[in-house]
Tab-separated table of C-alpha atoms in Angstrom:
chain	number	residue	atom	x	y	z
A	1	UNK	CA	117.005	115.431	93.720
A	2	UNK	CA	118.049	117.166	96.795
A	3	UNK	CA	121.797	116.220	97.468
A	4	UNK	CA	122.211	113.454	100.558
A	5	UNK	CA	124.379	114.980	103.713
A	6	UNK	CA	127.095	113.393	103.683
A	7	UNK	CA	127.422	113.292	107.784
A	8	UNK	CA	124.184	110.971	107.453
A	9	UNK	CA	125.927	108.591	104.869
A	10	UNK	CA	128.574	108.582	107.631
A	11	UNK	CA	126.512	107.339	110.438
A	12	UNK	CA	124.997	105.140	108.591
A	13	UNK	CA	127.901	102.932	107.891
A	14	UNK	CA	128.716	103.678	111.671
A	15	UNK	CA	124.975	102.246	112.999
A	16	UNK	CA	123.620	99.721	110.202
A	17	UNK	CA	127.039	97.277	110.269
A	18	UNK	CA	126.081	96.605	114.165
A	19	UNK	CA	122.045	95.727	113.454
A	20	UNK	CA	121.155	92.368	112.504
A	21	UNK	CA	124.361	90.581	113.136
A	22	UNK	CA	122.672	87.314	113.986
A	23	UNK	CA	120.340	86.953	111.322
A	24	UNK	CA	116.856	86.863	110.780
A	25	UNK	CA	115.664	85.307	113.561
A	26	UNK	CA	114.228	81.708	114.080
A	27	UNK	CA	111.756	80.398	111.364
A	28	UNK	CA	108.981	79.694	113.064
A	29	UNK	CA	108.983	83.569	114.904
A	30	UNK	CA	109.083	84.788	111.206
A	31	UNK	CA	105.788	82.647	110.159
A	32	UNK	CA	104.290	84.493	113.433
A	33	UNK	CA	104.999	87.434	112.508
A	34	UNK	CA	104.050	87.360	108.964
A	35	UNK	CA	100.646	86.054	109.378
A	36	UNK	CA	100.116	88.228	112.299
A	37	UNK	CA	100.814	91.404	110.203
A	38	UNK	CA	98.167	90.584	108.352
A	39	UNK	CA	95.808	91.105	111.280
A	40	UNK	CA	97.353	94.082	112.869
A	41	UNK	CA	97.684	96.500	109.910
A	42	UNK	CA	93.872	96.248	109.331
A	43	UNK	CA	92.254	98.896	111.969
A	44	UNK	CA	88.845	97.216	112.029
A	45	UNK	CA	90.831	93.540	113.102
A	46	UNK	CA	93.454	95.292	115.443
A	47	UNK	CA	91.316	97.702	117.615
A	48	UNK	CA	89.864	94.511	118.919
A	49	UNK	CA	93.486	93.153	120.124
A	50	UNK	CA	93.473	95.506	122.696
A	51	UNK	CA	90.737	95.795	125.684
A	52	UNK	CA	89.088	98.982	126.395
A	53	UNK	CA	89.489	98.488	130.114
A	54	UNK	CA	93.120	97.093	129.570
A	55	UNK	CA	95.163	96.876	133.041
A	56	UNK	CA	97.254	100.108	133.756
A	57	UNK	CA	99.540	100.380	136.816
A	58	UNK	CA	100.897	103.646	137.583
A	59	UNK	CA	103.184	103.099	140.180
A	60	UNK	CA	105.038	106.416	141.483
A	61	UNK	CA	103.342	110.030	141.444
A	62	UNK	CA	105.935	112.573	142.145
A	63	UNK	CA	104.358	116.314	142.053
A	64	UNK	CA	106.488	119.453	141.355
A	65	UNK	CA	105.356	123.180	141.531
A	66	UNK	CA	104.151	122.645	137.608
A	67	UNK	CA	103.464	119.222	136.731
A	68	UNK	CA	103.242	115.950	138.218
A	69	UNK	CA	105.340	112.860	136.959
A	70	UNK	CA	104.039	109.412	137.005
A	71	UNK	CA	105.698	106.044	136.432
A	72	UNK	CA	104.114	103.235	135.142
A	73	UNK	CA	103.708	99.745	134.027
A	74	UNK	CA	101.795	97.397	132.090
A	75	UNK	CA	102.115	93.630	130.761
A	76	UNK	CA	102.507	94.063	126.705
A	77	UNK	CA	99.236	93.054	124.897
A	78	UNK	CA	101.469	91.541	121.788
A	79	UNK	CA	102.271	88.821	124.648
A	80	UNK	CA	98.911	88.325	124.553
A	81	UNK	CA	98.998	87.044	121.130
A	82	UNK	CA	102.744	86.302	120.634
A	83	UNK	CA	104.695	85.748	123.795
A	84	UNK	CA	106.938	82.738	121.915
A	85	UNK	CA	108.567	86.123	119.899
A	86	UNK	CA	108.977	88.716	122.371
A	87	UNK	CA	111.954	88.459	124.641
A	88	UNK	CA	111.938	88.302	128.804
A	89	UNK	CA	113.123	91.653	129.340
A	90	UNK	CA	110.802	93.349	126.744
A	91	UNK	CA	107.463	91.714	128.128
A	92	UNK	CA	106.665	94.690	130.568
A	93	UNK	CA	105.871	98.344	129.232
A	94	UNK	CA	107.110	100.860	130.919
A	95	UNK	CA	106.253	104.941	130.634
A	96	UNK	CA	106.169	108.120	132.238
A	97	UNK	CA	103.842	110.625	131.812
A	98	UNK	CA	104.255	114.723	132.760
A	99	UNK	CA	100.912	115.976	133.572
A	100	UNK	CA	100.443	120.175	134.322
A	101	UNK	CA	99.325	120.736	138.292
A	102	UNK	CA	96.611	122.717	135.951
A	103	UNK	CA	95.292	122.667	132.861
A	104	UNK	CA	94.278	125.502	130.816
A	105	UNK	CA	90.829	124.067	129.852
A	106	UNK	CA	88.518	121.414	131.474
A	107	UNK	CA	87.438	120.276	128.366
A	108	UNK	CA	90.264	120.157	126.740
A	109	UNK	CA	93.400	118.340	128.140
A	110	UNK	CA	95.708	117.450	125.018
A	111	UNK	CA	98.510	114.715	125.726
A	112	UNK	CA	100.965	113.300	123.163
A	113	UNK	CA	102.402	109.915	123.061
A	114	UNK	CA	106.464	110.277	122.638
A	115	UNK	CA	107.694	107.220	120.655
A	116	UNK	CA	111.656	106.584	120.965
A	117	UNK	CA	113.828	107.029	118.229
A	118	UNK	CA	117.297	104.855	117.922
A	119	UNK	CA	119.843	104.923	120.586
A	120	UNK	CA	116.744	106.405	123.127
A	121	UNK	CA	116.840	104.695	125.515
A	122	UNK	CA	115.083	104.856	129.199
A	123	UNK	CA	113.071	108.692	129.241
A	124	UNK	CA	115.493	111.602	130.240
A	125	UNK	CA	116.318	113.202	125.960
A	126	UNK	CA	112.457	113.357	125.194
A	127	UNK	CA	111.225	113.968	128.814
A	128	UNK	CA	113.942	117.339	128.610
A	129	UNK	CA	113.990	118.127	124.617
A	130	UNK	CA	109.890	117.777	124.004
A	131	UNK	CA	107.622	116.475	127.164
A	132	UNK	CA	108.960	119.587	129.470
A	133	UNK	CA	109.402	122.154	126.367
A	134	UNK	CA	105.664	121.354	125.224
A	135	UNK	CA	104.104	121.548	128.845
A	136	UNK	CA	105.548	125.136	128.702
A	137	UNK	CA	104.696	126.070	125.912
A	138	UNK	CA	101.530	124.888	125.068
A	139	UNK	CA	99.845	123.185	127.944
A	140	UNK	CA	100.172	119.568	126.165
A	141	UNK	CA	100.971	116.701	128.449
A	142	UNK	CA	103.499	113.739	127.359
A	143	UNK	CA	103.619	110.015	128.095
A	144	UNK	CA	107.112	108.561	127.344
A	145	UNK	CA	106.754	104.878	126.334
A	146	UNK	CA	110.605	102.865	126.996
A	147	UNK	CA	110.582	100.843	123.585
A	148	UNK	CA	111.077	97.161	123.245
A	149	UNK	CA	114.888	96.006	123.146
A	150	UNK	CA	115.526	99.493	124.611
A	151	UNK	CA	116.620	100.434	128.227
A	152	UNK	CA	115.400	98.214	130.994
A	153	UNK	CA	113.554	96.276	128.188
A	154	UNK	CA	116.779	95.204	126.513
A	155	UNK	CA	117.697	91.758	126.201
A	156	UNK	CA	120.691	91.044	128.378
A	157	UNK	CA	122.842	89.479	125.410
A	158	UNK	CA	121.918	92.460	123.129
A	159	UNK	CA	124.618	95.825	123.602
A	160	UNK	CA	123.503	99.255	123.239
A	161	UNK	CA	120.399	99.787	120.277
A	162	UNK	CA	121.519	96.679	117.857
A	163	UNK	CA	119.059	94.621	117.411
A	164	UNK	CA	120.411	90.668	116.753
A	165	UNK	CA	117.630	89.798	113.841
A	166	UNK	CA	115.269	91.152	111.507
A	167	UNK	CA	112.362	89.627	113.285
A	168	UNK	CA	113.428	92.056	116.147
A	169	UNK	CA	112.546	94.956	114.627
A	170	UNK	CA	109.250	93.577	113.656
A	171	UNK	CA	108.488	92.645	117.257
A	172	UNK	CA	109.396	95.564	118.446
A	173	UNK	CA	107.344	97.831	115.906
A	174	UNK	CA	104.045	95.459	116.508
A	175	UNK	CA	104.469	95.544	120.514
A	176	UNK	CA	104.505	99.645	120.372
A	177	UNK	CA	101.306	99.483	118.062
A	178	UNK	CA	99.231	97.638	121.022
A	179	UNK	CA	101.070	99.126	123.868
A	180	UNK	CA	99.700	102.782	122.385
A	181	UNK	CA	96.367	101.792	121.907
A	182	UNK	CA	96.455	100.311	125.444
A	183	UNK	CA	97.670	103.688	126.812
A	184	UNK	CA	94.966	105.662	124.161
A	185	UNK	CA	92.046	103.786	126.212
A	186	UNK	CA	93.950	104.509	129.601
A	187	UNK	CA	93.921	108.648	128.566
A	188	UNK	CA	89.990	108.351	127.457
A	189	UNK	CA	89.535	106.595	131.146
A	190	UNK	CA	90.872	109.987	132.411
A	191	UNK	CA	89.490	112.134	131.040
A	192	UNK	CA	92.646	112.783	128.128
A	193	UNK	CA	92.098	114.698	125.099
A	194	UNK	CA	92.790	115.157	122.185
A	195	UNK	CA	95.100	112.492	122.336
A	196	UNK	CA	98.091	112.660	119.984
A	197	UNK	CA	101.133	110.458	118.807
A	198	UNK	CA	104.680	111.355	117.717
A	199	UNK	CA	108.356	110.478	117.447
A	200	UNK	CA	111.553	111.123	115.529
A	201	UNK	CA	113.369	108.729	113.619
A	202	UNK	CA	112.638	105.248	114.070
A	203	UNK	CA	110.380	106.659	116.297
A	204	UNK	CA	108.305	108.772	114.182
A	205	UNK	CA	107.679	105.285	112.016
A	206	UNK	CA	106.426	103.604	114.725
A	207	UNK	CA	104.221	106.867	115.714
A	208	UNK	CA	102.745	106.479	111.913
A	209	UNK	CA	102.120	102.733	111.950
A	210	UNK	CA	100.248	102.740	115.920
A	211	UNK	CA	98.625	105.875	115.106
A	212	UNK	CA	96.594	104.383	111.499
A	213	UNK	CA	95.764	101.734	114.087
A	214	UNK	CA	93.748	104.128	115.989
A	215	UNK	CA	90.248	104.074	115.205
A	216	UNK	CA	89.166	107.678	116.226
A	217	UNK	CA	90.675	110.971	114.893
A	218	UNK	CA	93.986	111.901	116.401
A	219	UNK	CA	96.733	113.712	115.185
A	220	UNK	CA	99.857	112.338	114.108
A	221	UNK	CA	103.400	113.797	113.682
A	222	UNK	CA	106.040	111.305	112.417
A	223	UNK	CA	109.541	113.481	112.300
A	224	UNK	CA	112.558	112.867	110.217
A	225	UNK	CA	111.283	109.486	108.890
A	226	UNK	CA	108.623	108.313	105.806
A	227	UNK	CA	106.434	105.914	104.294
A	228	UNK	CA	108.762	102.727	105.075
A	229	UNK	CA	111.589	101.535	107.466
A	230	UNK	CA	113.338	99.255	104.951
A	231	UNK	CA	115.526	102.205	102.986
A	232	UNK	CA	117.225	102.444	106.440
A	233	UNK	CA	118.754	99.127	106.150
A	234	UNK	CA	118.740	98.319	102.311
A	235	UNK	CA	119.581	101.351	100.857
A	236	UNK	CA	123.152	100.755	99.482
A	237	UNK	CA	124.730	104.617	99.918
A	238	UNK	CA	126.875	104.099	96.845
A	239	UNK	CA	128.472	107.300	95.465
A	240	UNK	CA	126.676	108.597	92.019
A	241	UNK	CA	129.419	107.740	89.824
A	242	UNK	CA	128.729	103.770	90.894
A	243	UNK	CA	126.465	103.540	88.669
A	244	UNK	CA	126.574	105.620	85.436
A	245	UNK	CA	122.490	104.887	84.498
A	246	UNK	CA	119.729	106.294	85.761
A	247	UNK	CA	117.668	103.117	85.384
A	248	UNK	CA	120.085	101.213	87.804
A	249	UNK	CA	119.916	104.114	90.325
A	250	UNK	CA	115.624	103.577	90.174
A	251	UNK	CA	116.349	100.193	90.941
A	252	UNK	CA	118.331	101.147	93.837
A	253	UNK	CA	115.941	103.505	95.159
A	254	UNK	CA	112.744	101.752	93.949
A	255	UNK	CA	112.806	97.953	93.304
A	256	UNK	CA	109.274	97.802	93.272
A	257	UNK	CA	109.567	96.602	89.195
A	258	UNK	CA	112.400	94.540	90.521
A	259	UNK	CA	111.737	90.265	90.893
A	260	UNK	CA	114.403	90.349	94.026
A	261	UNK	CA	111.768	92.758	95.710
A	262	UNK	CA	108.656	90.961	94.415
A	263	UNK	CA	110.374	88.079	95.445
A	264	UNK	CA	110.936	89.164	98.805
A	265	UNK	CA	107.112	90.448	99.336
A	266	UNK	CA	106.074	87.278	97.922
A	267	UNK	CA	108.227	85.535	100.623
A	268	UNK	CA	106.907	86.988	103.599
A	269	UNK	CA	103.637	86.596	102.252
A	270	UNK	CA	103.337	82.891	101.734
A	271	UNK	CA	105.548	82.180	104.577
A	272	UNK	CA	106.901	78.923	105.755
A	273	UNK	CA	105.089	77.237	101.806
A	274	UNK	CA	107.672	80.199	100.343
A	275	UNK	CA	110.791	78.804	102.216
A	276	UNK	CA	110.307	75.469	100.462
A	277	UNK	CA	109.977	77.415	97.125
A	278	UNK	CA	113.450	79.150	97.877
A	279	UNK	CA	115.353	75.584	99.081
A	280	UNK	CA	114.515	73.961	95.801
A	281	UNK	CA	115.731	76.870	93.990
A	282	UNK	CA	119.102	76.953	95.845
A	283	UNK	CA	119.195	73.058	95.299
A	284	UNK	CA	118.580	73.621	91.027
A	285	UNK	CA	121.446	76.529	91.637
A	286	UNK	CA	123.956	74.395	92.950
A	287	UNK	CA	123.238	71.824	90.286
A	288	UNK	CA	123.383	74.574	87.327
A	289	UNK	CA	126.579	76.332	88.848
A	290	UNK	CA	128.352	74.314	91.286
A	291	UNK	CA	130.697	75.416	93.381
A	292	UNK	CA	133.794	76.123	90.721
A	293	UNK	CA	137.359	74.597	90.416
A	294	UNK	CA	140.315	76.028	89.750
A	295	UNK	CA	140.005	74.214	86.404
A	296	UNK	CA	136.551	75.061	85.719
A	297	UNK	CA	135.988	78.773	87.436
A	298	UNK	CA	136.311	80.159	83.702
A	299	UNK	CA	134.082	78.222	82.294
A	300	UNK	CA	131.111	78.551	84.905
A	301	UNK	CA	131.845	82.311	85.000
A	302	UNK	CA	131.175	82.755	81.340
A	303	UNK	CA	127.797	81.131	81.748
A	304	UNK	CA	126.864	82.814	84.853
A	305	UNK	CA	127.588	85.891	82.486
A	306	UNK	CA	125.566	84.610	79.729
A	307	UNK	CA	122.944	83.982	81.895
A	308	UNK	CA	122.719	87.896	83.299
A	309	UNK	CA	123.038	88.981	79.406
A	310	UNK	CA	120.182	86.954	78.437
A	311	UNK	CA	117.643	88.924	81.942
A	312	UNK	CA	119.353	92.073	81.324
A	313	UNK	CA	121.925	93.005	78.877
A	314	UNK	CA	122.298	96.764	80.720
A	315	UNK	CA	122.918	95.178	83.978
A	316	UNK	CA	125.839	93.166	82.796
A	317	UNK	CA	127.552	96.011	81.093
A	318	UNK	CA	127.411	98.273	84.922
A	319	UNK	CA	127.302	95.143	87.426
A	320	UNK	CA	129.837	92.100	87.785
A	321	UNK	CA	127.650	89.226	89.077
A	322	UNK	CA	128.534	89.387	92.713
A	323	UNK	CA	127.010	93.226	92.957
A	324	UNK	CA	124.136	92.364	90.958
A	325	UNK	CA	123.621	89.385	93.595
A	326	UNK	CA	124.250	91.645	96.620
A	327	UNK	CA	121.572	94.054	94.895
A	328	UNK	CA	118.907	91.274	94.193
A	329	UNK	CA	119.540	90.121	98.138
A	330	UNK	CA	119.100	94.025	99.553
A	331	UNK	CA	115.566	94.430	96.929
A	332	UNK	CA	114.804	90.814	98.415
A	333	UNK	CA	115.250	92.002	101.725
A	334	UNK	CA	113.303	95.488	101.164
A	335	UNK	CA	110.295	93.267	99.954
A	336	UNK	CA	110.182	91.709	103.223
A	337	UNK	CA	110.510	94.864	105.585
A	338	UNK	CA	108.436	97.226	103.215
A	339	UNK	CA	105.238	94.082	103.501
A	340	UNK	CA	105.765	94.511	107.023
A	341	UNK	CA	106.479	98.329	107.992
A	342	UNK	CA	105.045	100.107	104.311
A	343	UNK	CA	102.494	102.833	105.567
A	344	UNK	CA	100.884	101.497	102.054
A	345	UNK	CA	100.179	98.294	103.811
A	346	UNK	CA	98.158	99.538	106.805
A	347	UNK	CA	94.762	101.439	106.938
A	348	UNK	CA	95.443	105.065	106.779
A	349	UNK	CA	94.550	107.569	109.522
A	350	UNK	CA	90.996	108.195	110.153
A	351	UNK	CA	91.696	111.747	109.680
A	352	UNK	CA	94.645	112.319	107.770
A	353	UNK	CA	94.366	115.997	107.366
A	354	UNK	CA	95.298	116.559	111.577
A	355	UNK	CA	99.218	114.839	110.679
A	356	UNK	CA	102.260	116.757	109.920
A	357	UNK	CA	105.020	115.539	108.929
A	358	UNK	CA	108.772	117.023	109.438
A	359	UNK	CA	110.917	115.624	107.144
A	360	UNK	CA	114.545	116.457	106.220
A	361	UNK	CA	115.228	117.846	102.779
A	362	UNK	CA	118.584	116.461	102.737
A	363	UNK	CA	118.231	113.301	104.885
A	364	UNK	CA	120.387	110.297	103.757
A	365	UNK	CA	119.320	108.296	106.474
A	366	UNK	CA	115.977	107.751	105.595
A	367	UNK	CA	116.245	108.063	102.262
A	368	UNK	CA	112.857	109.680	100.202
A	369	UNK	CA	113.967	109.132	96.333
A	370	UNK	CA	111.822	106.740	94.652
A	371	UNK	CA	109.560	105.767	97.640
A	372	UNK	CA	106.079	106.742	97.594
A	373	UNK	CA	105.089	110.268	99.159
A	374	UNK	CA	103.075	109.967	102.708
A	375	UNK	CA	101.242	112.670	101.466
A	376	UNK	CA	100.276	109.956	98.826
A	377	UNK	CA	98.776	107.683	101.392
A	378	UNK	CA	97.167	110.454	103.767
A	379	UNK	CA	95.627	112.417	101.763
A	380	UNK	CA	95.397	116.032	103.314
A	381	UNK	CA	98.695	115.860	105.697
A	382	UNK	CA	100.913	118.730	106.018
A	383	UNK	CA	104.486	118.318	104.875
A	384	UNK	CA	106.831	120.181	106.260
A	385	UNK	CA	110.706	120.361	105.180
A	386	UNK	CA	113.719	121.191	106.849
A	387	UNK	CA	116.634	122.467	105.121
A	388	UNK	CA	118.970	120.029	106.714
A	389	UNK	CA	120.188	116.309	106.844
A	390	UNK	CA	118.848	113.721	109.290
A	391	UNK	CA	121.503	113.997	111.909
A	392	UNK	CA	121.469	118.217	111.887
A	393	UNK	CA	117.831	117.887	111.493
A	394	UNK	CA	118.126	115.532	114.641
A	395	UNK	CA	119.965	117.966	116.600
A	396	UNK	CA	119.016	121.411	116.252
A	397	UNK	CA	115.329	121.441	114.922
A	398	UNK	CA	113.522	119.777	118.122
A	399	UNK	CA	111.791	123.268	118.679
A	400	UNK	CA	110.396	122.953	114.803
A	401	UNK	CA	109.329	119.279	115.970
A	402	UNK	CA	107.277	121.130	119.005
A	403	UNK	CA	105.631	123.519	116.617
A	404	UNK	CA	104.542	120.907	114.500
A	405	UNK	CA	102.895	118.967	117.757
A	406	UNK	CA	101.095	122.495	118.636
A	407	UNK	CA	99.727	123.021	115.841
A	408	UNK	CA	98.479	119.561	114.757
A	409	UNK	CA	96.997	119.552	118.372
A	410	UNK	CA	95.474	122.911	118.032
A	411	UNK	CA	93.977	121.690	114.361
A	412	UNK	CA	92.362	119.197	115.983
A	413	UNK	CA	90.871	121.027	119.123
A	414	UNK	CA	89.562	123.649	116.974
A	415	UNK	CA	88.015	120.581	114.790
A	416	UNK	CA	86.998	118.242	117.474
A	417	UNK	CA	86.642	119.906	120.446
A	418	UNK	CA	85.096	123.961	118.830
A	419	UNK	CA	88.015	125.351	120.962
A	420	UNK	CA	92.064	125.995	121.405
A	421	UNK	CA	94.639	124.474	123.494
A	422	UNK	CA	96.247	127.462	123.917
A	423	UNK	CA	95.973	129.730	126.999
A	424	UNK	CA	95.455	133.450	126.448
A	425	UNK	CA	99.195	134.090	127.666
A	426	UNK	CA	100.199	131.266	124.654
A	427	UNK	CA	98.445	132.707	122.350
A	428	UNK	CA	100.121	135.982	122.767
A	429	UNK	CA	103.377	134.673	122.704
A	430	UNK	CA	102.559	133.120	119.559
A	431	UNK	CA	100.741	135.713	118.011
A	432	UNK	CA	97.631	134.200	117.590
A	433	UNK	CA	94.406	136.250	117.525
A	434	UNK	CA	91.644	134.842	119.683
C-alpha cells in the first residue's frame, strides 16, 4: 500500500466538514433520484433521454488570430425528466468552446469535453491550464461545460462549492451526463470528431459516468479520481495505529462484506418501501435501549456491549459502540453513493481500450485501497500513475493530463478515423515518425 500524502488528508478535513451540512435532501427528491438511476446508468435506456436534434444556442462568437471562442446555452435535459430536483439557478447549461481559425485535417477535427472539478467554477483554470495548452499543442478543440451548483449555476443560499445535501451531488452528476450527450449530438451536427470527454477530480468522475453513457466509441480520460465518488466523503482518514487489525482497516476501505453498506445499497434501492423498513427498526431500538438514566446508563451499556460481542467479538475488543455506530452510518452511507456513482453500476464504455486514466499513486483524497480497479470494469484502459498525492498531482501534472488527452485522441483517430491528429510540425515536436 502506497503511503497517503498527508497534505491530501489535510484538505480533506478542510473541504468535506463544509459539504452536506443540511442533510440529505427532501424524501421525495431521493425516491426520484433513485429510481431514475436506474434508467440513466443503462446506455441502451439513456441515449434515448436526450434528442439528436436537441436545442443548442451559441450566443457570442469572439475570433482571435488562432481560435475562435463561443458562448453558449442550453435548457438542461434532466429538467426534462426531473425539474422538481434541480434548483432555479442550475436549470440552464452554460459552456464555452475554443475552436482553431484552422484545423489541421478536414476529416478529422478532435474536440474534448472539459468536465469541472471541485472549487471550478465559471471557465477561466481549464480554458488557460488545458483548452488553450491542447489547441497548441495538438490541434484538439475544448468545450468547457459550467457544472451544476457551480458559478452562475449556484444556488443563491449555497457559498462557494458546498453542496447543502447528498441528493445534490446526485443531481448534479445526472444533469452533466445529459447535458454531454446533448453537446456530443451538437459536435456530430458540425461536423466534430473524434469527440472526447475528460476532467480532474470530481470532474474526471463525472467524465467516466457521461462518457459509458455514450453509445459510440469515444475516448475517455478521468484524472486523479476512480471507480466511485463515495470514498471522498466516507472514507474516515484515521491514522494506522486506530485500528491495530487488518480486518477492521478492509472494512474501512471496503465494506462491501459489511451489513451497514448492504444496508445502505439496499436502501436506495427499494426506496421510499426501505424508509418504512428503517422507522420500525429505530422504533424496536428505542424500545430495546431507551434513552439511559443516570441510574440505568450502566446497565444498558453492558447490554449494548453484549449485544456487539455476540455480531462480532473482534469489533468489541478495537471499537467502543459509538465508533462502531459512526462506522456502520459512513458503510451505510457508502452503499447509497457507490449504487448511485459506482462505475460497476453503469454500462461500460463501448470501447474501453481508447480511456486513460491518470491516477495519483499517493492520493488520499480519492482513496484506491480496497475499491475495485477501473481497469477491472474497462477492460483494455491504460493506467497511468503519478508519483504524487492528489493535491501535488492537482497542481503540477496538468501537462501529464494533456498528454494523456493526445494520445487517447490520437488512439482513436488512428482507429476510427485511419489517420492522426497531429500536424507534421506536432509530430516533430513530439517525436513521432509519420
Amino acid at each position: 500500500m502506497s503511503p497517503p500524502s498527508k497534505l491530501d488528508a489535510i484538505y480533506r478535513s478542510i473541504m468535506l466538514a463544509k459539504f452536506f451540512t443540511k442533510g440529505w435532501g427532501k424524501p421525495e427528491n431521493l425516491k426520484r433520484l433513485f429510481a431514475f438511476r436506474k434508467v440513466i446508468s443503462n446506455r441502451e435506456t439513456c441515449r434515448h433521454l436526450v434528442d439528436p436534434e436537441y436545442p443548442i444556442i451559441i450566443d457570442k462568437v469572439e475570433k482571435y488570430p488562432n481560435y475562435q471562442l463561443l458562448d453558449g446555452h442550453f435548457l438542461s435535459p434532466f429538467v426534462n425528466h426531473l425539474p422538481e430536483v434541480v434548483p432555479e439557478e442550475s436549470r440552464i447549461a452554460r459552456f464555452q468552446i475554443l475552436l482553431p481559425s484552422t484545423w489541421n485535417s478536414e476529416v478529422v477535427r478532435p474536440i474534448c469535453l472539459h468536465l469541472a472539478g471541485t472549487g471550478d467554477h465559471f471557465y477561466w483554470r481549464r480554458r488557460m491550464l488545458m483548452a488553450r495548452p491542447l489547441l497548441k499543442e495538438a490541434g484538439i478543440a475544448s468545450i468547457l461545460l459550467e457544472n451544476p451548483f457551480y458559478g452562475s449555476r449556484k444556488p443563491k443560499t449555497q457559498k462557494r462549492s458546498s453542496l447543502h445535501n447528498v441528493s445534490d451531488i446526485f443531481v448534479m452528476g445526472g444533469c452533466l451526463i445529459l447535458e454531454s450527450l446533448a453537446l456530443f449530438h451538437w459536435c456530430e451536427k458540425q461536423g466534430f470528431g473524434p469527440l472526447g470527454i475528460s476532467g480532474i477530480s470530481m470532474g474526471g468522475h463525472m467524465a467516466s459516468l457521461a462518457g459509458c453513457s455514450w453509445h459510440k466509441p469515444i475516448p475517455i480520460i478521468p484524472c486523479l479520481s476512480w471507480t466511485t465518488a463515495s470514498q471522498v466523503f466516507t472514507h474516515l482518514g484515521f491514522p494506522p495505529n486506530f485500528f491495530p487489525s487488518d480486518e477492521i482497516w478492509k472494512m474501512l476501505h471496503s465494506p462491501e462484506e459489511s451489513c451497514a453498506f448492504k444496508a445502505g445499497v439496499h436502501f436506495s434501492r427499494n426506496y421510499p418501501s426501505s424508509l418504512d423498513h428503517i422507522e420500525m427498526l429505530q422504533e424496536q431500538n428505542k424500545s430495546k435501549y431507551p434513552t439511559p438514566s443516570s441510574s440505568n446508563m450502566g446497565q444498558n451499556k453492558t447490554v449494548l456491549h453484549s449485544e456487539i460481542a455476540q455480531n462480532n467479538e473482534k469489533s468489541k475488543q478495537l471499537m467502543n459502540p459509538s465508533e462502531l455506530s459512526r462506522l456502520e452510518a459512513l458503510n451505510f452511507m457508502r452503499g447509497i453513493m457507490d449504487e448511485c456513482t459506482h462505475l460497476g453500476n453503469f454500462t461500460p464504455p463501448v470501447d474501453p481500450s481508447l480511456s486513460i486514466v491518470v491516477t495519483a499513486e499517493h492520493d488520499a483524497y480519492v482513496p484506491r485501497d480496497g475499491i475495485k480497479s477501473i481497469g477491472d470494469l474497462w477492460n483494455g484502459c491504460d493506467i497511468r500513475y503519478i508519483d504524487a498525492g492528489h493535491i501535488t498531482a492537482f497542481l503540477f501534472n496538468h501537462g501529464v493530463f494533456r498528454k494523456a488527452i493526445i494520445d487517447a485522441f490520437e488512439k482513436t483517430a488512428q482507429k476510427y478515423y485511419g489517420q492522426s491528429i497531429l500536424s507534421e510540425r506536432s509530430k516533430i515536436e513530439r517525436g513521432i515518425k509519420s
